[in-house]
Amino acid sequence: MTIDELRDMVTEFSQRRDWERFHTPKNLVMALTGEVGELAEIFQWLTPEQSEALCDDEEGRVKVEHEVADVLIYLLRLSTVLDIDLATAVQAKLKVNEQRYPVNLARGRAVKYSELG
């Protein structure tokens, strides 16, 4: 399934419920932030090892999948409302990041681009 197909499914879901009037950019960003918070809550007090193993069991996997899906749903709605082509936006941002994080400086380093020099 493509990003556009997912966007269409989410839009149709919202339209059938007459929710579009509530889906302002501000409301969608607030909802997206809440869902990211719910995803973070799942991982909050886990050790790195526990976080890596969380999806090894069905219950953990379902919790994570549901929150990841909620994040994507709100992101898709926001991109629709703001008329942002996600594929184009991602490609453009990766080009920016290619400049900010050259492989020879960034490989194996978890630092911000301003600290790579």
PDB file of C-alpha atoms in Angstrom:
ATOM      1  CA  MET A   1       0.000   0.000   0.000  1.00  0.00           C
ATOM      2  CA  THR A   2       1.338   3.448  -0.892  1.00  0.00           C
ATOM      3  CA  ILE A   3       1.434   6.597   1.217  1.00  0.00           C
ATOM      4  CA  ASP A   4      -1.234   8.124  -1.019  1.00  0.00           C
ATOM      5  CA  GLU A   5      -3.505   5.121  -0.513  1.00  0.00           C
ATOM      6  CA  LEU A   6      -3.075   5.375   3.242  1.00  0.00           C
ATOM      7  CA  ARG A   7      -3.822   9.109   3.115  1.00  0.00           C
ATOM      8  CA  ASP A   8      -6.982   8.419   1.146  1.00  0.00           C
ATOM      9  CA  MET A   9      -8.108   5.766   3.641  1.00  0.00           C
ATOM     10  CA  VAL A  10      -7.550   8.101   6.591  1.00  0.00           C
ATOM     11  CA  THR A  11      -9.297  10.979   4.803  1.00  0.00           C
ATOM     12  CA  GLU A  12     -12.292   8.793   3.981  1.00  0.00           C
ATOM     13  CA  PHE A  13     -12.447   7.577   7.581  1.00  0.00           C
ATOM     14  CA  SER A  14     -12.534  11.195   8.797  1.00  0.00           C
ATOM     15  CA  GLN A  15     -15.045  12.310   6.171  1.00  0.00           C
ATOM     16  CA  ARG A  16     -17.504   9.527   7.011  1.00  0.00           C
ATOM     17  CA  ARG A  17     -17.507  10.730  10.613  1.00  0.00           C
ATOM     18  CA  ASP A  18     -17.692  14.437   9.721  1.00  0.00           C
ATOM     19  CA  TRP A  19     -14.497  15.077  11.634  1.00  0.00           C
ATOM     20  CA  GLU A  20     -12.785  17.258   9.038  1.00  0.00           C
ATOM     21  CA  ARG A  21     -14.056  20.433  10.698  1.00  0.00           C
ATOM     22  CA  PHE A  22     -12.088  19.476  13.824  1.00  0.00           C
ATOM     23  CA  HIS A  23      -8.920  18.697  11.911  1.00  0.00           C
ATOM     24  CA  THR A  24      -7.234  22.074  11.936  1.00  0.00           C
ATOM     25  CA  PRO A  25      -3.447  22.082  11.763  1.00  0.00           C
ATOM     26  CA  LYS A  26      -3.257  23.102  15.437  1.00  0.00           C
ATOM     27  CA  ASN A  27      -5.604  20.334  16.580  1.00  0.00           C
ATOM     28  CA  LEU A  28      -3.823  17.734  14.487  1.00  0.00           C
ATOM     29  CA  VAL A  29      -0.395  18.743  15.819  1.00  0.00           C
ATOM     30  CA  MET A  30      -1.737  18.585  19.370  1.00  0.00           C
ATOM     31  CA  ALA A  31      -3.223  15.128  18.728  1.00  0.00           C
ATOM     32  CA  LEU A  32       0.005  13.977  17.060  1.00  0.00           C
ATOM     33  CA  THR A  33       2.003  15.193  20.049  1.00  0.00           C
ATOM     34  CA  GLY A  34      -0.298  13.290  22.394  1.00  0.00           C
ATOM     35  CA  GLU A  35       0.112  10.082  20.418  1.00  0.00           C
ATOM     36  CA  VAL A  36       3.900  10.440  20.346  1.00  0.00           C
ATOM     37  CA  GLY A  37       3.681  10.882  24.115  1.00  0.00           C
ATOM     38  CA  GLU A  38       1.682   7.654  24.418  1.00  0.00           C
ATOM     39  CA  LEU A  39       4.318   5.865  22.343  1.00  0.00           C
ATOM     40  CA  ALA A  40       7.073   7.310  24.532  1.00  0.00           C
ATOM     41  CA  GLU A  41       5.218   6.203  27.651  1.00  0.00           C
ATOM     42  CA  ILE A  42       5.481   2.573  26.566  1.00  0.00           C
ATOM     43  CA  PHE A  43       9.278   2.850  26.419  1.00  0.00           C
ATOM     44  CA  GLN A  44       9.813   5.389  29.193  1.00  0.00           C
ATOM     45  CA  TRP A  45      11.341   3.289  31.966  1.00  0.00           C
ATOM     46  CA  LEU A  46      12.659   0.364  29.965  1.00  0.00           C
ATOM     47  CA  THR A  47      16.318  -0.462  29.740  1.00  0.00           C
ATOM     48  CA  PRO A  48      17.801  -0.376  26.241  1.00  0.00           C
ATOM     49  CA  GLU A  49      17.629  -4.164  26.187  1.00  0.00           C
ATOM     50  CA  GLN A  50      13.986  -4.239  27.280  1.00  0.00           C
ATOM     51  CA  SER A  51      13.078  -1.659  24.648  1.00  0.00           C
ATOM     52  CA  GLU A  52      14.696  -3.754  21.935  1.00  0.00           C
ATOM     53  CA  ALA A  53      12.832  -6.868  23.099  1.00  0.00           C
ATOM     54  CA  LEU A  54       9.451  -5.188  23.591  1.00  0.00           C
ATOM     55  CA  CYS A  55       7.988  -6.391  20.297  1.00  0.00           C
ATOM     56  CA  ASP A  56       9.162  -9.961  20.831  1.00  0.00           C
ATOM     57  CA  ASP A  57       5.886 -10.808  22.561  1.00  0.00           C
ATOM     58  CA  GLU A  58       2.424 -10.282  21.089  1.00  0.00           C
ATOM     59  CA  GLU A  59       1.108  -7.916  23.774  1.00  0.00           C
ATOM     60  CA  GLY A  60       4.102  -5.567  23.528  1.00  0.00           C
ATOM     61  CA  ARG A  61       4.042  -5.635  19.744  1.00  0.00           C
ATOM     62  CA  VAL A  62       0.332  -4.772  19.581  1.00  0.00           C
ATOM     63  CA  LYS A  63       0.751  -1.836  22.003  1.00  0.00           C
ATOM     64  CA  VAL A  64       3.623  -0.408  19.984  1.00  0.00           C
ATOM     65  CA  GLU A  65       1.924  -1.033  16.637  1.00  0.00           C
ATOM     66  CA  HIS A  66      -1.246   0.757  17.764  1.00  0.00           C
ATOM     67  CA  GLU A  67       0.627   3.833  18.952  1.00  0.00           C
ATOM     68  CA  VAL A  68       2.844   3.936  15.855  1.00  0.00           C
ATOM     69  CA  ALA A  69      -0.298   3.684  13.727  1.00  0.00           C
ATOM     70  CA  ASP A  70      -1.931   6.544  15.655  1.00  0.00           C
ATOM     71  CA  VAL A  71       1.147   8.708  15.060  1.00  0.00           C
ATOM     72  CA  LEU A  72       1.091   7.942  11.345  1.00  0.00           C
ATOM     73  CA  ILE A  73      -2.657   8.531  11.066  1.00  0.00           C
ATOM     74  CA  TYR A  74      -2.382  12.021  12.541  1.00  0.00           C
ATOM     75  CA  LEU A  75       0.690  12.759  10.434  1.00  0.00           C
ATOM     76  CA  LEU A  76      -1.186  11.696   7.312  1.00  0.00           C
ATOM     77  CA  ARG A  77      -4.166  13.901   8.276  1.00  0.00           C
ATOM     78  CA  LEU A  78      -1.863  16.858   8.933  1.00  0.00           C
ATOM     79  CA  SER A  79      -0.120  16.424   5.600  1.00  0.00           C
ATOM     80  CA  THR A  80      -3.505  16.253   3.851  1.00  0.00           C
ATOM     81  CA  VAL A  81      -4.856  19.361   5.570  1.00  0.00           C
ATOM     82  CA  LEU A  82      -1.668  21.307   4.797  1.00  0.00           C
ATOM     83  CA  ASP A  83      -1.392  19.851   1.269  1.00  0.00           C
ATOM     84  CA  ILE A  84       2.080  18.436   1.887  1.00  0.00           C
ATOM     85  CA  ASP A  85       3.279  15.626  -0.342  1.00  0.00           C
ATOM     86  CA  LEU A  86       5.031  13.417   2.179  1.00  0.00           C
ATOM     87  CA  ALA A  87       7.170  11.561  -0.351  1.00  0.00           C
ATOM     88  CA  THR A  88       8.454  14.832  -1.808  1.00  0.00           C
ATOM     89  CA  ALA A  89       8.999  16.310   1.666  1.00  0.00           C
ATOM     90  CA  VAL A  90      10.991  13.269   2.808  1.00  0.00           C
ATOM     91  CA  GLN A  91      13.136  13.297  -0.335  1.00  0.00           C
ATOM     92  CA  ALA A  92      13.856  17.025   0.099  1.00  0.00           C
ATOM     93  CA  LYS A  93      14.723  16.601   3.778  1.00  0.00           C
ATOM     94  CA  LEU A  94      17.053  13.686   3.043  1.00  0.00           C
ATOM     95  CA  LYS A  95      18.916  15.923   0.581  1.00  0.00           C
ATOM     96  CA  VAL A  96      19.325  18.537   3.312  1.00  0.00           C
ATOM     97  CA  ASN A  97      20.501  15.846   5.738  1.00  0.00           C
ATOM     98  CA  GLU A  98      22.990  14.510   3.173  1.00  0.00           C
ATOM     99  CA  GLN A  99      24.659  17.923   3.308  1.00  0.00           C
ATOM    100  CA  ARG A 100      24.403  18.248   7.078  1.00  0.00           C
ATOM    101  CA  TYR A 101      25.626  14.732   7.814  1.00  0.00           C
ATOM    102  CA  PRO A 102      28.313  13.745   5.316  1.00  0.00           C
ATOM    103  CA  VAL A 103      29.077  10.039   5.628  1.00  0.00           C
ATOM    104  CA  ASN A 104      32.769  10.600   6.261  1.00  0.00           C
ATOM    105  CA  LEU A 105      31.996  12.815   9.295  1.00  0.00           C
ATOM    106  CA  ALA A 106      28.773  11.313  10.624  1.00  0.00           C
ATOM    107  CA  ARG A 107      29.305   7.569  10.272  1.00  0.00           C
ATOM    108  CA  GLY A 108      28.977   5.932  13.688  1.00  0.00           C
ATOM    109  CA  ARG A 109      28.502   9.256  15.519  1.00  0.00           C
ATOM    110  CA  ALA A 110      25.314  10.311  17.281  1.00  0.00           C
ATOM    111  CA  VAL A 111      25.864  14.059  17.352  1.00  0.00           C
ATOM    112  CA  LYS A 112      24.074  17.045  15.861  1.00  0.00           C
ATOM    113  CA  TYR A 113      25.372  18.271  12.511  1.00  0.00           C
ATOM    114  CA  SER A 114      26.716  21.462  14.098  1.00  0.00           C
ATOM    115  CA  GLU A 115      29.098  19.304  16.176  1.00  0.00           C
ATOM    116  CA  LEU A 116      30.554  17.293  13.282  1.00  0.00           C
ATOM    117  CA  GLY A 117      33.260  19.746  12.275  1.00  0.00           C
TER     118      GLY A 117
END
